[in-house]
XYZ file of C-alpha atoms in Angstrom:
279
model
C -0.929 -16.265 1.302
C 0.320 -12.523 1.325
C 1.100 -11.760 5.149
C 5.217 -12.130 5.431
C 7.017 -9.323 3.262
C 10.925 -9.165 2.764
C 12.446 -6.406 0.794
C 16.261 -7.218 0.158
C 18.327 -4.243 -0.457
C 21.889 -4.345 -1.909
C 24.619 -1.681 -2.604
C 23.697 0.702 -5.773
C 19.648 0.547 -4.683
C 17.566 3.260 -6.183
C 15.743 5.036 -2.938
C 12.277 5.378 -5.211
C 11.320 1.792 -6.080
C 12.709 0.627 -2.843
C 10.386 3.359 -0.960
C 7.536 2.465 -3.254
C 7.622 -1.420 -2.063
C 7.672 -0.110 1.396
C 4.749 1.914 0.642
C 2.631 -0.434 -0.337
C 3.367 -3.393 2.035
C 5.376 -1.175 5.015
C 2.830 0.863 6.138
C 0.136 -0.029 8.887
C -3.338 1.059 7.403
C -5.476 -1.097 10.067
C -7.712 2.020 11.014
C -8.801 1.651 7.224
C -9.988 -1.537 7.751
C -6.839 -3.436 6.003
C -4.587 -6.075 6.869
C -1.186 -5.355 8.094
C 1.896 -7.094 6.787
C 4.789 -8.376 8.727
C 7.232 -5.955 6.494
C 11.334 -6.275 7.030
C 14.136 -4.922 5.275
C 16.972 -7.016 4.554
C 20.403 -6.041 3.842
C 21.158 -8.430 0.531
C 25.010 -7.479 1.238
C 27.382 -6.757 4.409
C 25.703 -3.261 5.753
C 25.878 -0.665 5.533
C 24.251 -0.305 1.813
C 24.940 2.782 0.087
C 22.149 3.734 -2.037
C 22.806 5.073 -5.985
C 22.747 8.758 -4.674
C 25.169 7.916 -1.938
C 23.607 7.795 1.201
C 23.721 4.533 3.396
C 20.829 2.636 5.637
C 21.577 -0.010 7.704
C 19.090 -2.907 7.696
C 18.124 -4.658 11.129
C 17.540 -7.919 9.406
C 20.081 -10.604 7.456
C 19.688 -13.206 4.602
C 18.157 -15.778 7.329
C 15.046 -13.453 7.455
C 13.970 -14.415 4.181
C 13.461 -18.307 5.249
C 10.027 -17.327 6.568
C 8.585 -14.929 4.467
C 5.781 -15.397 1.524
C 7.008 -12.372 -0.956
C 10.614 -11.262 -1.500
C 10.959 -7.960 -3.256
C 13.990 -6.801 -4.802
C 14.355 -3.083 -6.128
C 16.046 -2.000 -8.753
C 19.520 -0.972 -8.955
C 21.577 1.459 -10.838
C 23.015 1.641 -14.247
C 26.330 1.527 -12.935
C 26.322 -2.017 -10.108
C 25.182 -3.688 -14.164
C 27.809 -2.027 -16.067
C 24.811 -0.683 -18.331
C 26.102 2.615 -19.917
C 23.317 5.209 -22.326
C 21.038 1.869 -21.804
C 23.351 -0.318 -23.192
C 25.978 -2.331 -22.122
C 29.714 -1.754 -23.276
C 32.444 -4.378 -22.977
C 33.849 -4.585 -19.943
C 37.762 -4.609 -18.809
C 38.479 -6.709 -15.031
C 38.468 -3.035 -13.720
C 34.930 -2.184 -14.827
C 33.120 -5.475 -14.320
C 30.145 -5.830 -12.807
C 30.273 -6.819 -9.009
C 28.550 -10.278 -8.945
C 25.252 -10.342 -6.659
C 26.629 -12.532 -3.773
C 25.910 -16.385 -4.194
C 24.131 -16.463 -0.561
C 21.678 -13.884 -1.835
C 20.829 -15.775 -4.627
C 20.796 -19.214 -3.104
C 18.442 -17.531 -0.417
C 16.023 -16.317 -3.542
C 16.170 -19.889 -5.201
C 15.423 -21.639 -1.533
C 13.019 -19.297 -1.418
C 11.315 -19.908 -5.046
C 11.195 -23.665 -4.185
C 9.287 -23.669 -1.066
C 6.560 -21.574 -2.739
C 7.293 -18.006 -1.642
C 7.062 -15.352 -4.473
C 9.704 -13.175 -5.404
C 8.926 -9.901 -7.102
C 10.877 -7.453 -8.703
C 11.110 -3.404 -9.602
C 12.613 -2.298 -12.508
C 16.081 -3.480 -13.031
C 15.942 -5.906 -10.034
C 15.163 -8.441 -12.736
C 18.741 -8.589 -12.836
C 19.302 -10.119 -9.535
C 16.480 -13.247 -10.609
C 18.330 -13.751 -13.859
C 21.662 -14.054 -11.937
C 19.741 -16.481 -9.599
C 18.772 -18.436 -12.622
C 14.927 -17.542 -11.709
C 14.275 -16.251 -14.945
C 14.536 -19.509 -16.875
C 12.195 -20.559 -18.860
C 9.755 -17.649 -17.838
C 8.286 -14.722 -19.192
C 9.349 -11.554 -17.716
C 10.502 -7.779 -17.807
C 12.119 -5.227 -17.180
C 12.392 -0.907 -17.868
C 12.332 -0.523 -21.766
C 15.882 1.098 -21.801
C 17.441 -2.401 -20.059
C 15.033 -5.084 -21.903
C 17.949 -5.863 -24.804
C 20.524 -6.444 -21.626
C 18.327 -8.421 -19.530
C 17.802 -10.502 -22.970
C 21.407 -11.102 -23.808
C 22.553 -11.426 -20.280
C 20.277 -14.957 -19.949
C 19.324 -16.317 -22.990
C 16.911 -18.562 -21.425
C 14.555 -16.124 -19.812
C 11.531 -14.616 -22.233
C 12.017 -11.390 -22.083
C 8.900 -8.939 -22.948
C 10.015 -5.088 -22.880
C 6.479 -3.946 -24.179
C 4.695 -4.535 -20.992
C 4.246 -3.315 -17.445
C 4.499 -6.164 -15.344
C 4.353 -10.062 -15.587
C 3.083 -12.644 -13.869
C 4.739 -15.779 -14.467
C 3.709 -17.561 -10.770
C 5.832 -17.296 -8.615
C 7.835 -14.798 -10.003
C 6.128 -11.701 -10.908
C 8.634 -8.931 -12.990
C 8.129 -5.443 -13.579
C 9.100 -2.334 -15.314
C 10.153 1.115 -14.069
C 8.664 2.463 -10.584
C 5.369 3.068 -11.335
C 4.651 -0.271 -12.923
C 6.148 -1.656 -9.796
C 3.353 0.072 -7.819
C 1.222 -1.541 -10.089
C 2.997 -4.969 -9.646
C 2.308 -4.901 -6.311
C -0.980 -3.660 -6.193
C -1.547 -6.681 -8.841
C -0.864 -9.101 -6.551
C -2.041 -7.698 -3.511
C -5.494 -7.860 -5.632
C -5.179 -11.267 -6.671
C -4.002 -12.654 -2.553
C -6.558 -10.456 -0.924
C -9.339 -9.292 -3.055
C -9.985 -5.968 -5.166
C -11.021 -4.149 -1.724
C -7.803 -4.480 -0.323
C -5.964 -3.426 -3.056
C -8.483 -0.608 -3.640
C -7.971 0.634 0.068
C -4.634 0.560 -0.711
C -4.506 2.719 -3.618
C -6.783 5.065 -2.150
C -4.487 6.204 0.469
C -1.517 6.372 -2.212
C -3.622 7.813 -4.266
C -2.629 5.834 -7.433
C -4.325 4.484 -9.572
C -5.623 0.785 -8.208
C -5.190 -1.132 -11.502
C -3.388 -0.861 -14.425
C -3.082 -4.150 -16.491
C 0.127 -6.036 -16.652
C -0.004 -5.744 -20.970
C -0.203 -1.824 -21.136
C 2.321 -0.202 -22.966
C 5.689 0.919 -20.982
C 5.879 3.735 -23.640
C 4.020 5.412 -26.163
C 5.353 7.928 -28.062
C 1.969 9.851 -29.246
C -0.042 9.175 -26.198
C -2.698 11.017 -28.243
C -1.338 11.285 -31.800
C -1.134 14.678 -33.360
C -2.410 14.067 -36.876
C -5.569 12.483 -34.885
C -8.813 13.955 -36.594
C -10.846 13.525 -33.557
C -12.575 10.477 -34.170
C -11.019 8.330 -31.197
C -10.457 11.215 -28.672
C -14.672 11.466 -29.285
C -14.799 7.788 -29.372
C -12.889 7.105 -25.580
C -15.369 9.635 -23.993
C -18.197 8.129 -25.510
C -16.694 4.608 -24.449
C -16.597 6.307 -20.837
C -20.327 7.214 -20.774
C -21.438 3.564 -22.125
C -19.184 0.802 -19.795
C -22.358 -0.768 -19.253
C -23.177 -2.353 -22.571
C -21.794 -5.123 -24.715
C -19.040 -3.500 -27.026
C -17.196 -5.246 -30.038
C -14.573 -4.075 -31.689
C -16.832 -4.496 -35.342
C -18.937 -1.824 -33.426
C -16.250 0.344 -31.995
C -14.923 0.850 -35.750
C -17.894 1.973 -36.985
C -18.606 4.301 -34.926
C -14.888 5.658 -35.532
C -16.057 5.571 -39.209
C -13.082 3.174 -40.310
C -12.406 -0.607 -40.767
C -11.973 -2.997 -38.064
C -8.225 -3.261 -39.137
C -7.307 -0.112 -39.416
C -9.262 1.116 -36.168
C -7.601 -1.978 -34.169
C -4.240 -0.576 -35.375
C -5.143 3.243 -34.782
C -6.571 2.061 -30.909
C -2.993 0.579 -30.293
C -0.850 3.753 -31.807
C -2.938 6.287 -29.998
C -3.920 4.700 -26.136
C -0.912 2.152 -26.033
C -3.065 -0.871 -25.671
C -5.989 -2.902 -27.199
C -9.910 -1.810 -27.324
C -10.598 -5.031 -24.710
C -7.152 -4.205 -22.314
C -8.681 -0.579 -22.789
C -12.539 -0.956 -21.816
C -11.615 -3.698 -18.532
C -8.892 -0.922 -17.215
């Protein structure tokens, strides 16, 4: 079920992922034909909550409001509330520490976990679930720059910093803000069906699916020393989406082995010929 949404906001927020949660599940598109979602934002700390560019909002709703709903969504926050310096984290004196989430926040998220509501987060509000010990055990991410912190910070969480999102049920992570538009889009998709999540899109105007094991980052997008034979390749693969492709076929057209053309696929698009063809 995907009809009660909680965002929780705490000091040090970053205006851009939280506004891009609101987007998706704060905004009433029923003249399009789509559901509405009983959307609240909670303050995660005493209000007001001074965002990381230093302005302040003051939330109408407290920790209690999270008892009812079916997704929690937690933001990311700034380098600075995780002591995480040039993307990496320097030891820290008792001036500098971090502050410490508060423990009613995370108790909330944990109550929250057990009753079978979903907590998702945006970027580095991974943080927050590995401080509520809700990254135990699962697989999960965060952006590429904090996926070494988030590692060493809880040992026991499987951290992946290759990939946009992850679903490990019911926590669902995510990378920086777009792949948190595509996190929620994800499971908006998987609750309520491709047209819902299309509609949604639409009226972003995003796209309405990107899968979870793209790339974050590729450095050559489309790699200079290419000779042509992919860039031809992907617009012939966009003319022919309607017939039965292997990758034994795809390399042959490309004029190269099946090794080497898996290999070149991945350097040059970011993902696999299969993750490629179903996007």
């Amino acid at each position: 079920m995907l009809r009660n949404v909680a965002v929780v906001v705490v000091n040090g927020f970053l205006p851009f992922e939280f506004g891009t949660i609101c987007e998706v599940f704060g905004v009433d598109r029923a003249d399009d034909g789509l559901p509405s979602y009983d959307f609240s934002v909670v303050a995660g700390e005493p209000a007001p909550l001074r965002a990381h560019n230093d302005f302040t909002i003051q939330p109408s709703c407290g920790l209690e409001r999270l008892e009812e709903a079916d997704l929690i969504a937690l933001p990311a926050v700034g380098d600075d509330r995780l002591s995480i310096y040039a993307g990496r984290a320097r030891p820290l004196s008792g001036l500098d520490a971090p502050r410490a989430f508060p423990e009613d926040l995370l108790a909330a998220l944990r109550r929250a976990v057990d009753r079978g509501a979903r907590v998702l987060s945006v970027c580095s509000g991974a943080f927050i679930l590995g401080e509520a010990g809700l990254l135990d055990g699962r697989r999960c991410t965060t952006h590429w720059r904090n996926a070494e912190e988030l590692a060493r910070r809880y040992p026991a969480a499987k951290v992946d910093p290759d990939v946009l999102y992850v679903d490990d049920d019911p926590v669902i992570t995510s990378a920086g803000t777009a792949a948190g538009i595509d996190a929620c889009l994800y499971l908006v998709r998987k609750e309520q069906g491709s047209r819902v999540a299309n509609g949604i899109a639409r009226r972003m105007v995003v796209p309405p699916h990107r899968d979870g094991g793209q790339a974050q980052y590729v450095d050559q997008p489309v790699a200079p020393s290419c000779d042509g034979a992919l860039r031809d390749l992907l617009e012939w693969l966009r003319a022919h989406l309607d017939q039965p492709l292997s990758v034994r076929q795809l390399a042959a057209r490309a004029n190269m082995s099946e090794r080497t053309f898996a290999r070149r696929f991945v350097q040059d698009t970011g993902t696999t010929p299969q993750r490629w063809l179903t996007g």
